[in-house]
Amino acid sequence: MDNGEYTTTQLRQEIVSLEQKNERLSKSLYAARSRIEEMSEQLASLTSPPMSFATIIEVKNNRTVDALVGNRKMNLSLSSRVDADRLYAGMDVCLNDQLLVVAPGIPENIGQMVHIEMLMEGERALVKVHPDESHVMRIAGHISSQDVKVGDTVIADMRSGFIVDIIERPDVEHLMLEENPQVQYEDIGGLASQIEHIKDAIELPLLRPELYREYGLKPPKGILLYGPPGCGKTLIAKAVATSLAAHAYQVNEKAKAAPYFLNIKGPQLLDKYVGETERQIREIFARARDRASHGVPVVVFFDEMEALFRTRGSGISSDVETTVVPQLLAEIDGVEKLDNVIVIGASNREDMIDPAVLRPGRLDVKVRIERPGYEESKDILEKYITRDLPLSEEYRRSCTVDDPHKALIDELVADIFARVPMNEYIEVTYANGKEEKLYISDFVSGAMLEGIVSRAKRYAIKEYLDNGHKGLHLRHLLKAVDDERSDFESINSISNPDDWVRVNGRHFGVKVISVKPLRVDVKENINESSLLYSQDYQEEHDLGDMKVHGGLI
């Protein structure tokens, strides 16, 4: 019995030992097989021919690709392990010894730096390789054609003929604010006559081109908007772009309705390196030509134009204008064949711009943007004090007319244009001995009126947060006007009186000898009697005995 039990236990131990040995043997055999397979693969790789590469030109629907193998164009089949949807034109792929595409390669990111001259159909572009050499190249599939623009610097693989990458050039891009403005002529106040002049000069040739051809007239290439600062020159330029787009869409419904407004930051365009400013001007107009070639209206807007294109020979420390001005003239003359490009210049000192820029055939139309008068100021304020603006209930109850918004505008304008000591600004002495006292109303601008209303709205919000009284009140506007007076009175000295008067649009052909600020202590509480018009101003505007407060104009 004992011997039988001993025999069974011994057999069980031997079985466990054999199982362990078998497991170790299996692991050894598996490791040996893996090693043999690895060595077989190494041996196969050593004895197989080297793999070659090809650049895809086009991916076909039948799982084949047209590709460049060396300098030969071939049609290659795809391996079953290759996903055709992941392939694109310009991609490098791996080929086996049977010229079968077995794997995608790594996209190329080195090559020669070239410049885009023109975008073409079929994902192609004309590039400038050297000053006297250009090539037509394909745009690689991993680059969106929407991202490539005329004037861009790109990397080109000259071997395969593909543009493989875009090089960022912030030195040019930061100079241009490319936007799609949505400014209507109706959004601009106080400039009805100037807008009518611009519309006749620009939009009429677009709407009735047959009449211009019949009379042998050419559409204007450019407009100069000149006048004191803050009076709406930039707004008009944006409105022109929007209006041109609307008319272009009426003429050709296939054209895009969104205009392009290239806002050139004039002073930043100047570069210390010789030729850089001229190069940037060329690239700006190349961008405009490219956009216009697709039927999109383009407005190239040069603000502070006198900083770039001043009269040649007038430089104090340098004469960069001797090369910059001719470059602009060449580009404007080059716009002649395009129907959708208009150049608009804005300047506070039109007398400093080179006469060749302003001659007929370049900036044909010249429009002076005047400071708003009494009625024009009302028109401007109606754009900011709108019917949906909440007014104070206190002011509504005290108002004696049916339209409190209009009454608020009338009282505000009356306060600004009052010829009273509080509104005195400067005294100008001319070379002929004449002296002239100027008031704040002589320096009113659209920007100033917008600033006054914005300040008043902030005061109304602050009052609502403090005591719960909601709505805009006349006192908020009058306080904002007081702040504007204080800002004007902060001027202590004017270094160059003649230039200062010219910039502010107060030049009458007589040299200015001095400009003396008239500092007046502004009262915190507006006195009703201080807001009455002087006798000469009442007679000039035929206001009679009407007062500002206590009765509405």
Coordinates of C-alpha atoms in Angstrom, one line a residue:
M1 CA 0.0 0.0 0.0
D2 CA 2.8 2.3 1.0
N3 CA 4.8 1.3 -2.1
G4 CA 1.7 2.1 -4.3
E5 CA 1.2 5.6 -2.8
Y6 CA 4.9 6.3 -3.2
T7 CA 4.9 5.3 -6.8
T8 CA 1.9 7.6 -7.6
T9 CA 3.5 10.6 -5.9
Q10 CA 6.7 10.0 -7.7
L11 CA 4.9 9.8 -11.1
R12 CA 3.1 13.1 -10.4
Q13 CA 6.4 14.8 -9.6
E14 CA 7.9 13.5 -12.8
I15 CA 4.9 14.7 -14.8
V16 CA 5.2 18.3 -13.3
S17 CA 8.9 18.3 -14.1
L18 CA 8.3 17.1 -17.6
E19 CA 5.7 19.9 -18.1
Q20 CA 8.1 22.5 -16.9
K21 CA 10.8 21.2 -19.2
N22 CA 8.3 21.1 -22.1
E23 CA 7.4 24.8 -21.4
R24 CA 11.0 25.9 -21.4
L25 CA 11.6 23.9 -24.6
S26 CA 8.6 25.7 -26.2
K27 CA 9.9 29.1 -25.3
S28 CA 13.4 28.2 -26.6
L29 CA 11.9 27.0 -29.8
Y30 CA 9.8 30.1 -30.2
A31 CA 12.8 32.4 -29.5
A32 CA 14.8 30.4 -32.0
R33 CA 12.1 30.7 -34.7
S34 CA 11.8 34.5 -34.1
R35 CA 15.6 34.8 -34.4
I36 CA 15.6 32.7 -37.6
E37 CA 12.8 34.9 -39.1
E38 CA 14.7 38.0 -38.2
M39 CA 17.9 36.7 -39.7
S40 CA 15.9 35.7 -42.8
E41 CA 14.5 39.2 -43.2
Q42 CA 18.0 40.7 -42.8
L43 CA 19.4 38.3 -45.3
A44 CA 16.5 39.1 -47.7
S45 CA 17.1 42.9 -47.2
L46 CA 20.8 42.4 -47.9
T47 CA 20.2 40.4 -51.1
S48 CA 17.2 42.4 -52.4
P49 CA 17.8 45.3 -54.8
P50 CA 17.5 48.9 -53.3
M51 CA 14.1 50.6 -53.3
S52 CA 13.7 53.7 -55.4
F53 CA 11.5 56.8 -55.0
A54 CA 9.0 58.6 -57.3
T55 CA 7.1 61.8 -57.1
I56 CA 3.3 61.5 -57.7
I57 CA 1.9 63.8 -60.4
E58 CA -1.7 62.5 -60.3
V59 CA -3.6 59.8 -58.4
K60 CA -5.9 57.7 -60.7
N61 CA -9.2 56.0 -59.8
N62 CA -8.0 52.6 -60.9
R63 CA -5.4 52.4 -58.0
T64 CA -2.6 53.7 -60.2
V65 CA -0.6 56.9 -60.1
D66 CA 1.2 59.0 -62.7
A67 CA 4.6 59.7 -61.2
L68 CA 8.0 61.0 -62.1
V69 CA 10.7 58.2 -61.7
G70 CA 13.9 60.0 -62.2
N71 CA 13.2 62.2 -65.2
R72 CA 10.7 59.8 -66.7
K73 CA 6.9 60.1 -66.4
M74 CA 5.4 56.6 -65.7
N75 CA 2.1 55.1 -64.6
L76 CA 2.6 52.9 -61.5
S77 CA 0.4 50.4 -59.7
L78 CA -0.3 50.5 -56.0
S79 CA 0.4 47.7 -53.6
S80 CA -2.6 46.3 -51.7
R81 CA -1.2 47.7 -48.5
V82 CA -1.1 51.3 -49.7
D83 CA -4.2 53.5 -49.0
A84 CA -4.8 55.5 -52.2
D85 CA -6.8 58.2 -50.3
R86 CA -3.7 59.2 -48.4
L87 CA -1.7 60.0 -51.6
Y88 CA -1.6 63.4 -53.2
A89 CA 0.2 65.2 -56.0
G90 CA 3.7 66.2 -55.0
M91 CA 4.2 63.3 -52.5
D92 CA 7.2 61.1 -52.7
V93 CA 6.5 57.3 -52.6
C94 CA 8.7 54.2 -52.3
L95 CA 8.9 51.7 -55.2
N96 CA 10.1 48.0 -55.0
D97 CA 12.2 46.3 -57.7
Q98 CA 9.0 45.7 -59.7
L99 CA 8.2 49.5 -59.7
L100 CA 5.2 48.9 -57.5
V101 CA 4.2 51.6 -55.0
V102 CA 4.7 50.0 -51.6
A103 CA 4.7 52.9 -49.1
P104 CA 4.3 56.7 -48.9
G105 CA 7.5 58.7 -48.3
I106 CA 8.2 61.8 -46.3
P107 CA 7.1 65.1 -47.8
E108 CA 9.9 67.2 -49.2
N109 CA 10.5 70.5 -47.4
I110 CA 13.7 71.8 -49.0
G111 CA 14.3 73.4 -52.3
Q112 CA 14.9 76.7 -54.0
M113 CA 13.2 79.9 -52.8
V114 CA 11.0 81.5 -55.5
H115 CA 8.3 84.1 -55.7
I116 CA 4.7 83.7 -56.9
E117 CA 4.0 85.9 -59.9
M118 CA 0.6 84.6 -60.9
L119 CA -1.9 81.9 -59.9
M120 CA -3.1 79.7 -62.8
E121 CA -5.9 77.1 -63.2
G122 CA -5.2 73.5 -62.5
E123 CA -3.3 74.1 -59.2
R124 CA -0.5 75.8 -61.0
A125 CA 1.5 79.0 -60.5
L126 CA 3.9 81.1 -62.4
V127 CA 7.0 81.6 -60.3
K128 CA 9.9 84.0 -60.6
V129 CA 13.2 82.0 -60.1
H130 CA 15.6 84.7 -61.2
P131 CA 15.0 88.3 -62.5
D132 CA 15.1 87.0 -66.0
E133 CA 13.7 83.5 -65.5
S134 CA 10.2 82.2 -64.7
H135 CA 8.7 78.8 -64.5
V136 CA 5.2 77.3 -64.4
M137 CA 5.1 74.9 -61.4
R138 CA 2.5 72.7 -59.8
I139 CA 1.2 73.3 -56.3
A140 CA 1.6 70.2 -54.0
G141 CA -1.5 68.6 -52.7
H142 CA -0.7 69.2 -49.0
I143 CA -0.7 73.0 -49.6
S144 CA -4.1 74.6 -50.0
S145 CA -4.3 76.8 -53.1
Q146 CA -6.3 79.2 -51.0
D147 CA -3.2 79.8 -48.8
V148 CA -1.0 80.7 -51.8
K149 CA -1.1 84.3 -52.9
V150 CA 0.6 86.4 -55.5
G151 CA 3.8 87.8 -54.0
D152 CA 4.3 84.9 -51.6
T153 CA 7.8 83.4 -51.2
V154 CA 7.6 79.6 -51.5
I155 CA 10.0 76.6 -51.6
A156 CA 10.1 74.8 -55.0
D157 CA 11.5 71.4 -55.8
M158 CA 12.9 72.2 -59.2
R159 CA 13.6 68.5 -59.9
S160 CA 9.9 67.6 -59.8
G161 CA 8.4 71.0 -60.6
F162 CA 6.3 71.2 -57.4
I163 CA 5.8 74.0 -54.9
V164 CA 6.3 72.1 -51.6
D165 CA 6.1 74.8 -48.9
I166 CA 5.2 78.4 -48.1
I167 CA 7.7 80.7 -46.4
E168 CA 6.1 83.2 -44.1
R169 CA 7.1 86.8 -45.0
P170 CA 5.8 89.0 -42.2
D171 CA 7.8 91.9 -43.4
V172 CA 5.2 92.4 -46.2
E173 CA 2.1 90.9 -44.6
H174 CA 2.1 93.2 -41.6
L175 CA 2.0 96.2 -43.9
M176 CA -1.3 95.2 -45.5
L177 CA -4.6 94.9 -43.7
E178 CA -6.6 92.8 -46.1
E179 CA -10.2 92.9 -45.2
N180 CA -13.7 92.8 -46.6
P181 CA -15.3 96.0 -45.4
Q182 CA -19.1 96.3 -44.9
V183 CA -19.3 100.1 -44.8
Q184 CA -22.2 101.6 -46.7
Y185 CA -22.4 105.2 -48.0
E186 CA -25.4 105.6 -45.7
D187 CA -23.2 104.9 -42.7
I188 CA -21.2 108.1 -43.4
G189 CA -22.6 111.4 -42.2
G190 CA -22.0 115.0 -43.3
L191 CA -20.3 114.1 -46.6
A192 CA -23.2 113.8 -49.0
S193 CA -21.7 116.1 -51.8
Q194 CA -18.2 114.4 -51.6
I195 CA -19.8 111.0 -51.8
E196 CA -21.9 112.0 -54.8
H197 CA -18.7 113.2 -56.6
I198 CA -16.9 109.9 -55.8
K199 CA -19.9 107.8 -57.0
D200 CA -20.1 109.6 -60.3
A201 CA -16.4 109.2 -60.9
I202 CA -16.0 105.5 -59.9
E203 CA -19.3 103.7 -60.2
L204 CA -20.7 105.3 -63.3
P205 CA -17.9 103.8 -65.5
L206 CA -18.7 100.4 -64.0
L207 CA -22.5 100.6 -64.4
R208 CA -22.5 102.2 -67.9
P209 CA -19.2 101.3 -69.6
E210 CA -20.7 101.6 -73.0
L211 CA -21.2 105.3 -72.5
Y212 CA -17.6 105.8 -71.6
R213 CA -16.5 103.8 -74.6
E214 CA -18.8 105.9 -76.8
Y215 CA -17.4 109.1 -75.6
G216 CA -13.8 107.8 -75.6
L217 CA -13.4 108.2 -71.8
K218 CA -11.3 106.0 -69.5
P219 CA -12.3 105.2 -65.9
P220 CA -10.2 106.9 -63.3
K221 CA -7.3 104.9 -61.8
G222 CA -7.2 106.7 -58.5
I223 CA -8.7 109.2 -56.1
L224 CA -7.0 111.5 -53.6
L225 CA -9.0 112.3 -50.5
Y226 CA -7.4 115.2 -48.7
G227 CA -8.3 117.4 -45.8
P228 CA -8.0 117.6 -42.0
P229 CA -7.7 114.5 -39.9
G230 CA -10.6 112.6 -38.5
C231 CA -13.1 113.7 -41.1
G232 CA -14.0 110.3 -42.8
K233 CA -11.3 109.7 -45.5
T234 CA -10.8 106.1 -44.5
L235 CA -14.5 105.4 -44.1
I236 CA -15.1 106.7 -47.6
A237 CA -12.4 104.4 -49.0
K238 CA -14.1 101.4 -47.3
A239 CA -17.5 102.4 -48.6
V240 CA -16.1 102.6 -52.1
A241 CA -14.8 99.0 -51.8
T242 CA -18.2 97.8 -50.6
S243 CA -20.1 99.7 -53.3
L244 CA -17.8 98.5 -56.1
A245 CA -18.4 94.9 -55.0
A246 CA -22.2 95.3 -55.0
H247 CA -22.1 96.8 -58.5
A248 CA -19.7 94.2 -59.7
Y249 CA -22.1 91.5 -58.5
Q250 CA -24.9 93.1 -60.4
V251 CA -22.9 93.1 -63.6
N252 CA -21.5 89.6 -63.2
E253 CA -23.4 87.4 -60.7
K254 CA -20.6 84.8 -60.9
A255 CA -18.1 87.3 -59.4
K256 CA -17.6 87.2 -55.6
A257 CA -19.5 89.9 -53.8
A258 CA -16.9 90.4 -51.1
P259 CA -14.5 93.3 -52.0
Y260 CA -10.8 93.4 -51.0
F261 CA -9.6 96.5 -49.1
L262 CA -5.8 96.6 -48.9
N263 CA -5.1 99.2 -46.3
I264 CA -1.4 100.1 -46.6
K265 CA 0.2 101.5 -43.5
G266 CA 2.2 104.1 -45.2
P267 CA 5.0 105.1 -42.8
Q268 CA 5.7 101.4 -42.0
L269 CA 6.3 100.7 -45.6
L270 CA 9.6 102.7 -45.5
D271 CA 12.6 100.4 -45.1
K272 CA 16.2 101.4 -44.3
Y273 CA 17.5 98.9 -46.8
V274 CA 17.9 100.2 -50.4
G275 CA 15.2 98.7 -52.7
E276 CA 13.1 97.1 -50.0
T277 CA 10.3 99.7 -50.1
E278 CA 10.1 99.4 -53.8
R279 CA 9.9 95.6 -53.6
Q280 CA 7.1 95.8 -51.1
I281 CA 5.2 98.2 -53.3
R282 CA 5.5 95.8 -56.2
E283 CA 4.2 92.9 -54.1
I284 CA 1.3 95.0 -52.9
F285 CA 0.2 95.7 -56.5
A286 CA 0.8 92.1 -57.5
R287 CA -1.6 91.1 -54.8
A288 CA -4.1 93.6 -56.1
R289 CA -3.8 92.3 -59.7
D290 CA -4.2 88.7 -58.6
R291 CA -7.4 89.5 -56.7
A292 CA -8.8 91.7 -59.5
S293 CA -8.1 89.0 -62.1
H294 CA -10.8 86.8 -60.4
G295 CA -13.4 89.5 -60.8
V296 CA -13.1 90.8 -57.3
P297 CA -13.1 94.6 -56.8
V298 CA -9.9 95.7 -55.1
V299 CA -9.2 99.0 -53.4
V300 CA -5.6 99.8 -52.6
F301 CA -5.7 102.5 -49.9
F302 CA -2.6 104.5 -49.0
D303 CA -3.1 106.4 -45.7
E304 CA -0.7 109.2 -44.9
M305 CA 0.3 109.3 -48.5
E306 CA 2.7 112.2 -48.1
A307 CA 4.9 110.1 -45.9
L308 CA 5.7 107.8 -48.8
F309 CA 5.3 109.8 -52.0
R310 CA 6.4 113.3 -51.1
T311 CA 7.8 115.7 -53.7
R312 CA 11.1 114.4 -55.0
G313 CA 14.1 116.4 -53.8
S314 CA 12.4 117.5 -50.6
G315 CA 14.1 115.0 -48.3
I316 CA 16.1 116.4 -45.4
S317 CA 18.3 113.4 -44.4
S318 CA 17.7 111.2 -47.4
D319 CA 16.0 111.2 -50.8
V320 CA 14.2 107.8 -50.8
E321 CA 11.3 109.4 -52.7
T322 CA 13.5 109.6 -55.8
T323 CA 13.1 105.8 -56.2
V324 CA 9.8 105.2 -54.3
V325 CA 7.7 107.7 -56.3
P326 CA 8.7 106.3 -59.7
Q327 CA 7.9 102.8 -58.5
L328 CA 4.4 103.9 -57.5
L329 CA 4.0 105.7 -60.8
A330 CA 4.9 102.5 -62.7
E331 CA 2.5 100.4 -60.7
I332 CA -0.4 102.9 -61.2
D333 CA 0.3 103.0 -64.9
G334 CA 0.3 99.2 -64.9
V335 CA -3.2 99.1 -63.4
E336 CA -4.5 100.6 -66.7
K337 CA -5.5 97.2 -68.1
L338 CA -7.5 96.1 -65.0
D339 CA -11.1 97.0 -64.5
N340 CA -11.4 96.1 -60.8
V341 CA -8.5 98.0 -59.2
I342 CA -8.8 101.5 -57.8
V343 CA -6.1 103.4 -55.9
I344 CA -7.2 105.7 -53.1
G345 CA -4.8 108.0 -51.3
A346 CA -5.5 109.9 -48.2
S347 CA -3.5 112.8 -46.9
N348 CA -3.6 115.8 -44.5
R349 CA -0.8 117.5 -46.4
E350 CA -1.6 117.2 -50.1
D351 CA 0.9 120.0 -50.8
M352 CA 3.8 117.6 -49.9
I353 CA 2.8 114.8 -52.4
D354 CA 4.8 114.7 -55.6
P355 CA 2.9 116.4 -58.5
A356 CA 3.6 113.4 -60.8
V357 CA 1.4 111.3 -58.5
L358 CA -1.5 113.8 -58.7
R359 CA -1.5 114.5 -62.4
P360 CA -4.4 113.4 -64.5
G361 CA -4.1 109.8 -65.6
R362 CA -3.0 108.6 -62.2
L363 CA -4.9 110.0 -59.2
D364 CA -7.5 111.6 -61.5
V365 CA -10.2 112.5 -59.0
K366 CA -9.3 114.9 -56.1
V367 CA -11.9 115.3 -53.4
R368 CA -11.5 117.6 -50.4
I369 CA -13.0 116.2 -47.2
E370 CA -14.0 119.3 -45.3
R371 CA -14.7 119.6 -41.6
P372 CA -18.4 119.2 -40.8
G373 CA -20.5 122.4 -40.3
Y374 CA -23.6 122.8 -38.2
E375 CA -26.0 120.7 -40.2
E376 CA -23.3 118.2 -41.2
S377 CA -22.5 117.6 -37.5
K378 CA -26.2 116.8 -36.9
D379 CA -26.1 114.3 -39.7
I380 CA -23.0 112.6 -38.2
L381 CA -24.5 112.5 -34.7
E382 CA -27.6 110.7 -36.0
K383 CA -25.3 107.8 -36.8
Y384 CA -24.3 107.4 -33.2
I385 CA -27.4 108.7 -31.3
T386 CA -29.8 106.3 -32.8
R387 CA -33.5 105.7 -32.2
D388 CA -32.7 102.5 -30.3
L389 CA -30.4 104.2 -27.8
P390 CA -32.0 104.3 -24.3
L391 CA -32.6 107.9 -23.1
S392 CA -33.1 109.0 -19.6
E393 CA -36.8 109.2 -18.4
E394 CA -35.9 112.5 -16.7
Y395 CA -34.8 114.0 -20.1
R396 CA -37.8 112.5 -21.9
R397 CA -40.2 114.2 -19.4
S398 CA -38.4 117.6 -19.7
C399 CA -38.3 117.5 -23.5
T400 CA -40.9 119.7 -25.2
V401 CA -40.8 118.1 -28.6
D402 CA -42.0 114.7 -29.9
D403 CA -38.6 113.5 -30.9
P404 CA -36.2 113.5 -27.9
H405 CA -33.4 111.9 -29.8
K406 CA -33.4 114.7 -32.4
A407 CA -33.7 117.3 -29.5
L408 CA -30.6 115.8 -27.9
I409 CA -28.6 116.1 -31.1
D410 CA -29.8 119.7 -31.6
E411 CA -28.8 120.8 -28.1
L412 CA -25.4 119.0 -28.4
V413 CA -24.5 120.7 -31.7
A414 CA -25.7 124.0 -30.4
D415 CA -23.4 123.7 -27.4
I416 CA -20.3 122.8 -29.6
F417 CA -20.9 125.6 -32.2
A418 CA -21.7 128.3 -29.7
R419 CA -19.4 131.3 -30.2
V420 CA -18.7 131.9 -26.5
P421 CA -15.5 132.4 -24.5
M422 CA -15.7 128.9 -23.2
N423 CA -15.3 127.5 -26.7
E424 CA -12.4 129.8 -27.7
Y425 CA -9.4 127.6 -28.8
I426 CA -6.5 129.5 -30.4
E427 CA -5.6 132.9 -31.9
V428 CA -3.7 132.8 -35.2
T429 CA -1.5 135.6 -36.4
Y430 CA -0.8 135.7 -40.2
A431 CA 2.2 137.2 -42.0
N432 CA 0.0 140.1 -43.3
G433 CA -0.8 141.2 -39.7
K434 CA -4.3 139.8 -39.6
E435 CA -5.3 138.0 -36.4
E436 CA -8.1 135.4 -36.2
K437 CA -9.7 133.8 -33.2
L438 CA -10.7 130.2 -33.8
Y439 CA -13.2 128.2 -31.8
I440 CA -13.5 124.5 -31.1
S441 CA -16.3 124.4 -33.7
D442 CA -13.6 125.3 -36.3
F443 CA -11.9 122.0 -35.5
V444 CA -14.9 119.7 -35.3
S445 CA -14.5 116.4 -37.0
G446 CA -16.4 113.2 -37.3
A447 CA -13.9 111.4 -35.0
M448 CA -14.4 114.1 -32.4
L449 CA -18.2 113.8 -32.5
E450 CA -17.9 110.0 -32.2
G451 CA -15.6 110.4 -29.2
I452 CA -17.9 112.8 -27.5
V453 CA -20.9 110.4 -27.8
S454 CA -18.8 107.4 -26.7
R455 CA -17.7 109.3 -23.6
A456 CA -21.3 110.3 -22.8
K457 CA -22.4 106.7 -23.1
R458 CA -19.8 105.6 -20.7
Y459 CA -20.9 108.3 -18.2
A460 CA -24.5 107.1 -18.6
I461 CA -23.5 103.5 -17.9
K462 CA -21.5 104.6 -14.8
E463 CA -24.4 106.6 -13.5
Y464 CA -26.7 103.6 -13.9
L465 CA -24.3 101.4 -12.0
D466 CA -24.0 104.0 -9.2
N467 CA -27.7 105.0 -8.6
G468 CA -29.8 102.9 -11.0
H469 CA -30.8 105.8 -13.3
K470 CA -30.8 104.3 -16.8
G471 CA -30.5 106.1 -20.1
L472 CA -28.5 108.9 -21.8
H473 CA -29.1 112.4 -20.6
L474 CA -28.1 115.8 -22.0
R475 CA -25.8 116.3 -19.0
H476 CA -23.7 113.3 -20.0
L477 CA -23.2 114.8 -23.5
L478 CA -22.3 118.3 -22.1
K479 CA -19.8 116.7 -19.6
A480 CA -18.2 114.9 -22.6
V481 CA -18.0 118.2 -24.5
D482 CA -16.3 119.7 -21.4
D483 CA -13.7 116.9 -21.4
E484 CA -13.1 117.5 -25.1
R485 CA -12.5 121.2 -24.4
S486 CA -10.0 120.2 -21.7
D487 CA -8.2 118.0 -24.1
F488 CA -7.9 120.9 -26.6
E489 CA -6.7 123.3 -23.9
S490 CA -3.9 120.9 -22.8
I491 CA -1.8 122.1 -25.8
N492 CA 1.0 124.3 -24.4
S493 CA 3.0 125.2 -27.4
I494 CA 3.1 124.7 -31.2
S495 CA 6.6 124.4 -32.6
N496 CA 5.7 125.0 -36.3
P497 CA 2.6 127.2 -36.5
D498 CA 2.4 127.2 -40.3
D499 CA 2.6 123.4 -40.6
W500 CA 0.1 122.9 -37.7
V501 CA -2.5 125.1 -39.4
R502 CA -2.0 123.4 -42.7
V503 CA -2.5 119.9 -41.2
N504 CA -5.7 121.1 -39.4
G505 CA -7.1 122.4 -42.6
R506 CA -7.0 126.1 -41.7
H507 CA -4.6 127.3 -44.3
F508 CA -5.8 130.2 -46.5
G509 CA -2.7 130.9 -48.6
V510 CA -1.1 133.2 -46.1
K511 CA 1.8 132.2 -44.0
V512 CA 1.1 131.8 -40.3
I513 CA 3.4 133.6 -37.8
S514 CA 2.1 132.3 -34.5
V515 CA -0.6 130.2 -33.0
K516 CA -1.4 131.1 -29.4
P517 CA -3.6 128.8 -27.3
L518 CA -6.5 130.6 -25.5
R519 CA -6.7 128.8 -22.2
V520 CA -10.0 129.2 -20.5
D521 CA -11.0 127.7 -17.2
V522 CA -13.8 125.3 -17.9
K523 CA -16.6 125.3 -15.4
E524 CA -17.8 122.0 -14.1
N525 CA -21.4 123.0 -14.2
I526 CA -22.6 124.3 -17.5
N527 CA -24.1 127.8 -17.3
E528 CA -27.1 128.3 -19.5
S529 CA -26.1 131.8 -20.4
S530 CA -22.7 130.6 -21.6
L531 CA -24.4 128.5 -24.3
L532 CA -26.1 131.4 -26.2
Y533 CA -24.9 132.2 -29.6
S534 CA -22.9 135.3 -30.3
Q535 CA -24.7 137.9 -32.5
D536 CA -22.5 137.4 -35.5
Y537 CA -23.0 133.6 -35.4
Q538 CA -26.8 134.0 -35.1
E539 CA -26.9 136.3 -38.1
E540 CA -24.7 134.0 -40.1
H541 CA -26.9 131.0 -39.5
D542 CA -30.2 133.0 -39.3
L543 CA -30.9 131.5 -35.8
G544 CA -32.6 134.7 -34.5
D545 CA -33.2 134.8 -30.8
M546 CA -33.4 131.0 -30.3
K547 CA -31.6 129.6 -27.2
V548 CA -30.1 126.3 -26.6
H549 CA -31.4 125.4 -23.1
G550 CA -35.0 126.1 -22.1
G551 CA -36.0 125.8 -25.7
L552 CA -35.0 123.5 -28.5
I553 CA -33.8 124.5 -32.0

